[in-house]
Amino acid sequence: MKFTGKILRLSKDGKLRIPKKILKRHYTIDTKNPQVEIFLSSDMIVIQPYKTSCAVTGKKSENLIELLPEFFVSQEGMKLLLYELKKNFNN
């Protein structure tokens, strides 16, 4: 991990505001449509860019095809879908 040089305070509501400069300079997070995942461990909060996962395989990837609104499929997932379709509709 790298230190950004900033120490941030929580608001009274428990919110944390991360300046866009930090996101642009240190991370590959799109600041126009920021989607992040938050993970908690015993002593850390980890924030990382959100990657959509394949609806068939569940694997995360940046190279997904949106078949239906909010239904993303990878190439591997497409192959599995085609296989199942052929198997079930050829009978």
Tab-separated table of N, CA and C in Angstrom:
chain	number	residue	atom	x	y	z
A	1	MET	N	0.843	-1.184	0.000
A	1	MET	CA	0.000	0.000	0.000
A	1	MET	C	0.880	1.237	0.000
A	2	LYS	N	0.336	2.272	-0.611
A	2	LYS	CA	1.090	3.519	-0.595
A	2	LYS	C	0.305	4.595	0.138
A	3	PHE	N	1.021	5.414	0.859
A	3	PHE	CA	0.415	6.499	1.618
A	3	PHE	C	0.180	7.668	0.682
A	4	THR	N	-1.023	8.234	0.723
A	4	THR	CA	-1.382	9.332	-0.182
A	4	THR	C	-0.937	10.688	0.331
A	5	GLY	N	-0.550	10.755	1.588
A	5	GLY	CA	-0.174	12.033	2.164
A	5	GLY	C	-1.359	12.754	2.780
A	6	LYS	N	-2.523	12.140	2.724
A	6	LYS	CA	-3.735	12.757	3.273
A	6	LYS	C	-4.240	11.952	4.461
A	7	ILE	N	-4.675	12.651	5.458
A	7	ILE	CA	-5.370	12.026	6.582
A	7	ILE	C	-6.781	12.586	6.544
A	8	LEU	N	-7.764	11.715	6.409
A	8	LEU	CA	-9.150	12.140	6.255
A	8	LEU	C	-9.920	11.928	7.544
A	9	ARG	N	-10.897	12.779	7.766
A	9	ARG	CA	-11.732	12.669	8.963
A	9	ARG	C	-13.116	12.144	8.569
A	10	LEU	N	-13.704	11.389	9.466
A	10	LEU	CA	-15.080	10.955	9.286
A	10	LEU	C	-16.007	12.097	9.684
A	11	SER	N	-17.125	12.228	8.967
A	11	SER	CA	-18.112	13.247	9.340
A	11	SER	C	-18.872	12.769	10.576
A	12	LYS	N	-19.742	13.609	11.086
A	12	LYS	CA	-20.548	13.230	12.249
A	12	LYS	C	-21.438	12.032	11.931
A	13	ASP	N	-21.790	11.893	10.649
A	13	ASP	CA	-22.642	10.773	10.203
A	13	ASP	C	-21.832	9.512	9.919
A	14	GLY	N	-20.512	9.586	10.057
A	14	GLY	CA	-19.662	8.424	9.793
A	14	GLY	C	-19.259	8.293	8.337
A	15	LYS	N	-19.428	9.352	7.563
A	15	LYS	CA	-19.097	9.318	6.139
A	15	LYS	C	-17.641	9.745	5.924
A	16	LEU	N	-17.050	9.183	4.894
A	16	LEU	CA	-15.677	9.504	4.528
A	16	LEU	C	-15.686	10.083	3.126
A	17	ARG	N	-15.152	11.273	2.956
A	17	ARG	CA	-15.100	11.920	1.655
A	17	ARG	C	-13.694	11.776	1.100
A	18	ILE	N	-13.576	11.130	-0.062
A	18	ILE	CA	-12.275	10.942	-0.691
A	18	ILE	C	-12.175	11.912	-1.861
A	19	PRO	N	-11.229	12.851	-1.828
A	19	PRO	CA	-11.100	13.817	-2.916
A	19	PRO	C	-10.794	13.139	-4.257
A	20	LYS	N	-11.354	13.702	-5.347
A	20	LYS	CA	-11.134	13.152	-6.690
A	20	LYS	C	-9.656	13.111	-7.053
A	21	LYS	N	-8.890	14.076	-6.572
A	21	LYS	CA	-7.454	14.101	-6.869
A	21	LYS	C	-6.778	12.797	-6.456
A	22	ILE	N	-7.152	12.299	-5.287
A	22	ILE	CA	-6.564	11.050	-4.794
A	22	ILE	C	-6.956	9.897	-5.713
A	23	LEU	N	-8.228	9.848	-6.100
A	23	LEU	CA	-8.691	8.765	-6.970
A	23	LEU	C	-8.009	8.807	-8.330
A	24	LYS	N	-7.860	9.995	-8.882
A	24	LYS	CA	-7.232	10.121	-10.204
A	24	LYS	C	-5.734	9.842	-10.153
A	25	ARG	N	-5.078	10.360	-9.138
A	25	ARG	CA	-3.626	10.280	-9.067
A	25	ARG	C	-3.125	8.896	-8.664
A	26	HIS	N	-3.796	8.258	-7.738
A	26	HIS	CA	-3.265	7.030	-7.162
A	26	HIS	C	-3.987	5.752	-7.586
A	27	TYR	N	-5.175	5.884	-8.157
A	27	TYR	CA	-5.960	4.686	-8.456
A	27	TYR	C	-6.576	4.781	-9.838
A	28	THR	N	-6.993	3.648	-10.372
A	28	THR	CA	-7.645	3.626	-11.682
A	28	THR	C	-9.159	3.610	-11.495
A	29	ILE	N	-9.662	4.581	-10.767
A	29	ILE	CA	-11.100	4.690	-10.529
A	29	ILE	C	-11.630	5.818	-11.390
A	30	ASP	N	-12.632	5.510	-12.212
A	30	ASP	CA	-13.259	6.492	-13.091
A	30	ASP	C	-14.029	7.481	-12.226
A	31	THR	N	-13.612	8.742	-12.237
A	31	THR	CA	-14.253	9.718	-11.362
A	31	THR	C	-15.569	10.245	-11.936
A	32	LYS	N	-15.878	9.954	-13.202
A	32	LYS	CA	-17.167	10.370	-13.772
A	32	LYS	C	-18.268	9.407	-13.353
A	33	ASN	N	-17.952	8.134	-13.263
A	33	ASN	CA	-18.913	7.117	-12.838
A	33	ASN	C	-18.221	6.202	-11.834
A	34	PRO	N	-17.937	6.734	-10.647
A	34	PRO	CA	-17.146	5.945	-9.696
A	34	PRO	C	-17.944	4.806	-9.068
A	35	GLN	N	-17.490	3.606	-9.300
A	35	GLN	CA	-18.070	2.446	-8.640
A	35	GLN	C	-16.916	1.725	-7.967
A	36	VAL	N	-17.044	1.524	-6.671
A	36	VAL	CA	-15.984	0.873	-5.925
A	36	VAL	C	-16.570	-0.244	-5.077
A	37	GLU	N	-15.723	-1.195	-4.736
A	37	GLU	CA	-16.077	-2.256	-3.808
A	37	GLU	C	-15.368	-1.955	-2.499
A	38	ILE	N	-16.028	-2.250	-1.396
A	38	ILE	CA	-15.451	-2.004	-0.081
A	38	ILE	C	-15.357	-3.336	0.651
A	39	PHE	N	-14.158	-3.639	1.127
A	39	PHE	CA	-13.914	-4.857	1.890
A	39	PHE	C	-13.425	-4.462	3.271
A	40	LEU	N	-13.861	-5.192	4.266
A	40	LEU	CA	-13.453	-4.923	5.640
A	40	LEU	C	-12.661	-6.094	6.179
A	41	SER	N	-11.552	-5.782	6.843
A	41	SER	CA	-10.824	-6.801	7.583
A	41	SER	C	-10.738	-6.312	9.024
A	42	SER	N	-10.054	-7.025	9.854
A	42	SER	CA	-10.037	-6.665	11.275
A	42	SER	C	-9.451	-5.276	11.530
A	43	ASP	N	-8.471	-4.866	10.723
A	43	ASP	CA	-7.841	-3.578	10.991
A	43	ASP	C	-7.747	-2.661	9.767
A	44	MET	N	-8.424	-3.017	8.669
A	44	MET	CA	-8.338	-2.201	7.461
A	44	MET	C	-9.674	-2.115	6.742
A	45	ILE	N	-9.841	-1.026	6.016
A	45	ILE	CA	-10.932	-0.872	5.059
A	45	ILE	C	-10.263	-0.780	3.690
A	46	VAL	N	-10.612	-1.667	2.787
A	46	VAL	CA	-10.008	-1.697	1.457
A	46	VAL	C	-11.049	-1.231	0.447
A	47	ILE	N	-10.685	-0.228	-0.337
A	47	ILE	CA	-11.552	0.292	-1.394
A	47	ILE	C	-10.841	0.049	-2.711
A	48	GLN	N	-11.526	-0.617	-3.640
A	48	GLN	CA	-10.908	-0.878	-4.947
A	48	GLN	C	-11.946	-0.663	-6.040
A	49	PRO	N	-11.485	-0.402	-7.270
A	49	PRO	CA	-12.433	-0.199	-8.371
A	49	PRO	C	-13.333	-1.424	-8.539
A	50	TYR	N	-14.598	-1.168	-8.827
A	50	TYR	CA	-15.549	-2.250	-9.030
A	50	TYR	C	-15.419	-2.784	-10.443
A	51	LYS	N	-15.365	-4.093	-10.562
A	51	LYS	CA	-15.365	-4.740	-11.867
A	51	LYS	C	-16.612	-5.608	-11.943
A	52	THR	N	-17.349	-5.455	-13.023
A	52	THR	CA	-18.553	-6.249	-13.215
A	52	THR	C	-18.163	-7.702	-13.415
A	53	SER	N	-18.980	-8.612	-12.923
A	53	SER	CA	-18.678	-10.031	-13.079
A	53	SER	C	-19.635	-10.673	-14.079
A	54	CYS	N	-19.194	-11.760	-14.659
A	54	CYS	CA	-19.968	-12.526	-15.630
A	54	CYS	C	-21.156	-13.171	-14.914
A	55	ALA	N	-22.345	-13.052	-15.493
A	55	ALA	CA	-23.549	-13.622	-14.898
A	55	ALA	C	-23.547	-15.145	-14.940
A	56	VAL	N	-22.736	-15.743	-15.814
A	56	VAL	CA	-22.695	-17.197	-15.948
A	56	VAL	C	-21.588	-17.796	-15.091
A	57	THR	N	-20.363	-17.294	-15.240
A	57	THR	CA	-19.221	-17.880	-14.536
A	57	THR	C	-18.960	-17.225	-13.186
A	58	GLY	N	-19.398	-15.975	-13.018
A	58	GLY	CA	-19.150	-15.243	-11.779
A	58	GLY	C	-17.776	-14.609	-11.707
A	59	LYS	N	-16.971	-14.783	-12.770
A	59	LYS	CA	-15.620	-14.218	-12.783
A	59	LYS	C	-15.671	-12.736	-13.143
A	60	LYS	N	-14.812	-11.958	-12.493
A	60	LYS	CA	-14.746	-10.526	-12.757
A	60	LYS	C	-13.847	-10.266	-13.955
A	61	SER	N	-14.251	-9.317	-14.788
A	61	SER	CA	-13.489	-9.008	-15.987
A	61	SER	C	-13.885	-7.634	-16.493
A	62	GLU	N	-13.009	-7.045	-17.276
A	62	GLU	CA	-13.329	-5.776	-17.925
A	62	GLU	C	-13.857	-6.009	-19.337
A	63	ASN	N	-13.692	-7.217	-19.874
A	63	ASN	CA	-14.095	-7.536	-21.244
A	63	ASN	C	-15.389	-8.336	-21.249
A	64	LEU	N	-16.477	-7.701	-20.822
A	64	LEU	CA	-17.768	-8.370	-20.773
A	64	LEU	C	-18.694	-7.786	-21.831
A	65	ILE	N	-19.625	-8.611	-22.280
A	65	ILE	CA	-20.618	-8.181	-23.254
A	65	ILE	C	-21.950	-8.067	-22.511
A	66	GLU	N	-22.651	-6.966	-22.707
A	66	GLU	CA	-23.946	-6.779	-22.051
A	66	GLU	C	-25.027	-7.347	-22.958
A	67	LEU	N	-25.512	-8.557	-22.639
A	67	LEU	CA	-26.543	-9.206	-23.455
A	67	LEU	C	-27.910	-8.572	-23.241
A	68	LEU	N	-28.231	-8.318	-22.003
A	68	LEU	CA	-29.471	-7.669	-21.602
A	68	LEU	C	-29.095	-6.561	-20.630
A	69	PRO	N	-30.004	-5.635	-20.339
A	69	PRO	CA	-29.656	-4.610	-19.352
A	69	PRO	C	-29.203	-5.247	-18.036
A	70	GLU	N	-28.014	-4.872	-17.602
A	70	GLU	CA	-27.409	-5.365	-16.360
A	70	GLU	C	-27.132	-6.866	-16.369
A	71	PHE	N	-27.015	-7.487	-17.538
A	71	PHE	CA	-26.699	-8.914	-17.658
A	71	PHE	C	-25.444	-9.032	-18.515
A	72	PHE	N	-24.302	-9.149	-17.854
A	72	PHE	CA	-23.015	-9.168	-18.531
A	72	PHE	C	-22.481	-10.597	-18.613
A	73	VAL	N	-21.873	-10.933	-19.756
A	73	VAL	CA	-21.352	-12.277	-19.970
A	73	VAL	C	-19.961	-12.195	-20.587
A	74	SER	N	-19.054	-13.050	-20.099
A	74	SER	CA	-17.695	-13.134	-20.648
A	74	SER	C	-17.696	-14.081	-21.844
A	75	GLN	N	-16.574	-14.156	-22.539
A	75	GLN	CA	-16.469	-15.080	-23.669
A	75	GLN	C	-16.631	-16.522	-23.190
A	76	GLU	N	-16.042	-16.826	-22.051
A	76	GLU	CA	-16.180	-18.170	-21.477
A	76	GLU	C	-17.652	-18.458	-21.140
A	77	GLY	N	-18.326	-17.464	-20.573
A	77	GLY	CA	-19.742	-17.603	-20.251
A	77	GLY	C	-20.592	-17.794	-21.487
A	78	MET	N	-20.239	-17.090	-22.575
A	78	MET	CA	-20.962	-17.242	-23.851
A	78	MET	C	-20.823	-18.659	-24.377
A	79	LYS	N	-19.623	-19.216	-24.280
A	79	LYS	CA	-19.400	-20.592	-24.747
A	79	LYS	C	-20.235	-21.573	-23.944
A	80	LEU	N	-20.287	-21.384	-22.631
A	80	LEU	CA	-21.102	-22.249	-21.781
A	80	LEU	C	-22.590	-22.120	-22.113
A	81	LEU	N	-23.048	-20.888	-22.335
A	81	LEU	CA	-24.447	-20.671	-22.702
A	81	LEU	C	-24.785	-21.344	-24.026
A	82	LEU	N	-23.918	-21.159	-25.019
A	82	LEU	CA	-24.154	-21.776	-26.329
A	82	LEU	C	-24.182	-23.293	-26.220
A	83	TYR	N	-23.276	-23.860	-25.458
A	83	TYR	CA	-23.228	-25.303	-25.270
A	83	TYR	C	-24.537	-25.812	-24.671
A	84	GLU	N	-25.000	-25.133	-23.613
A	84	GLU	CA	-26.243	-25.543	-22.946
A	84	GLU	C	-27.445	-25.380	-23.857
A	85	LEU	N	-27.478	-24.279	-24.631
A	85	LEU	CA	-28.585	-24.067	-25.565
A	85	LEU	C	-28.630	-25.156	-26.630
A	86	LYS	N	-27.472	-25.476	-27.202
A	86	LYS	CA	-27.412	-26.518	-28.224
A	86	LYS	C	-27.820	-27.860	-27.642
A	87	LYS	N	-27.350	-28.157	-26.451
A	87	LYS	CA	-27.638	-29.440	-25.806
A	87	LYS	C	-29.129	-29.577	-25.499
A	88	ASN	N	-29.742	-28.507	-25.032
A	88	ASN	CA	-31.154	-28.581	-24.627
A	88	ASN	C	-32.144	-28.393	-25.771
A	89	PHE	N	-31.766	-27.716	-26.843
A	89	PHE	CA	-32.712	-27.470	-27.919
A	89	PHE	C	-32.504	-28.352	-29.127
A	90	ASN	N	-31.509	-29.182	-29.142
A	90	ASN	CA	-31.293	-30.131	-30.239
A	90	ASN	C	-32.041	-31.438	-29.997
A	91	ASN	N	-32.647	-31.597	-28.846
A	91	ASN	CA	-33.382	-32.829	-28.532
A	91	ASN	C	-34.795	-32.770	-29.011
